Amino acid sequence: MPLSTPTTPSISGVTPTQALITKGADGNGPSTYYCFQFTYNINLSTEVKYLQFNGTFSDLPAWLNVTSLLAVSLIPNTLFSVRLSAATDAIGTGATGYGPPATFPTAASQPLYQPYSAVYATMATINWLPNFNNDGT
């Protein structure tokens, strides 16, 4: 029996660097393998990466017999799109097309504290470092 194309995944537990991705109800059995494809932009360049078993990205697709996976190498303050494909085994046999994407932003990182400067009776300069956040944050 052919596999169904995965539905839009759900996203939860989003932080600056991680998010839990869970497949939608697609009618595929428990022996189905999924490929989690991420798309995002860095410095005006579109990146397409695949989630590995340990939650990090790779340039090559990975087919995993899981229904959810924690992505742990996300970039703070970035808009991500994730979609899934289904296959019958760990090498991608009989893979479906990718289903519709879910889009989500990661949270911004907390700025890094720096000492106050130019402290006067009515004024002070507060300093911080961006901690990987872009200038528009």
CSV table of C-alpha atoms in Angstrom, one decimal, residues 3-6 28 31-37 50-53 58 60-67 69 83-99:
chain,number,residue,atom,x,y,z
A,3,LEU,CA,2.3,5.9,1.7
A,4,SER,CA,0.3,9.1,2.2
A,5,THR,CA,2.1,12.4,1.8
A,6,PRO,CA,2.6,13.8,5.3
A,28,ASN,CA,0.8,6.1,7.6
A,31,SER,CA,6.9,1.5,10.4
A,32,THR,CA,7.0,4.7,8.3
A,33,TYR,CA,10.2,6.7,8.1
A,34,TYR,CA,10.1,10.5,7.9
A,35,CYS,CA,12.5,13.1,6.5
A,36,PHE,CA,12.3,16.5,8.2
A,37,GLN,CA,13.3,19.3,5.7
A,50,TYR,CA,17.7,18.0,6.9
A,51,LEU,CA,17.2,17.1,10.6
A,52,GLN,CA,19.3,14.2,11.8
A,53,PHE,CA,18.5,11.7,14.6
A,58,SER,CA,22.8,17.9,7.6
A,60,LEU,CA,21.8,15.1,3.2
A,61,PRO,CA,18.3,13.8,3.8
A,62,ALA,CA,17.9,11.4,6.8
A,63,TRP,CA,15.0,9.0,7.0
A,64,LEU,CA,14.0,8.3,10.6
A,65,ASN,CA,11.4,6.0,12.1
A,66,VAL,CA,10.1,8.7,14.5
A,67,THR,CA,6.9,10.8,14.8
A,69,LEU,CA,12.1,15.2,16.7
A,83,ARG,CA,8.0,20.0,6.0
A,84,LEU,CA,8.0,16.2,6.0
A,85,SER,CA,8.3,13.4,3.4
A,86,ALA,CA,7.5,9.7,4.2
A,87,ALA,CA,9.3,6.5,3.1
A,88,THR,CA,9.2,2.8,3.7
A,89,ASP,CA,12.7,2.5,5.0
A,90,ALA,CA,15.9,4.3,6.2
A,91,ILE,CA,17.2,4.9,2.7
A,92,GLY,CA,14.1,6.6,1.4
A,93,THR,CA,12.5,3.8,-0.7
A,94,GLY,CA,9.1,4.8,-2.0
A,95,ALA,CA,9.4,8.4,-0.7
A,96,THR,CA,6.4,10.6,-1.1
A,97,GLY,CA,6.6,14.3,-2.0
A,98,TYR,CA,7.1,16.7,0.8
A,99,GLY,CA,3.9,17.8,2.5
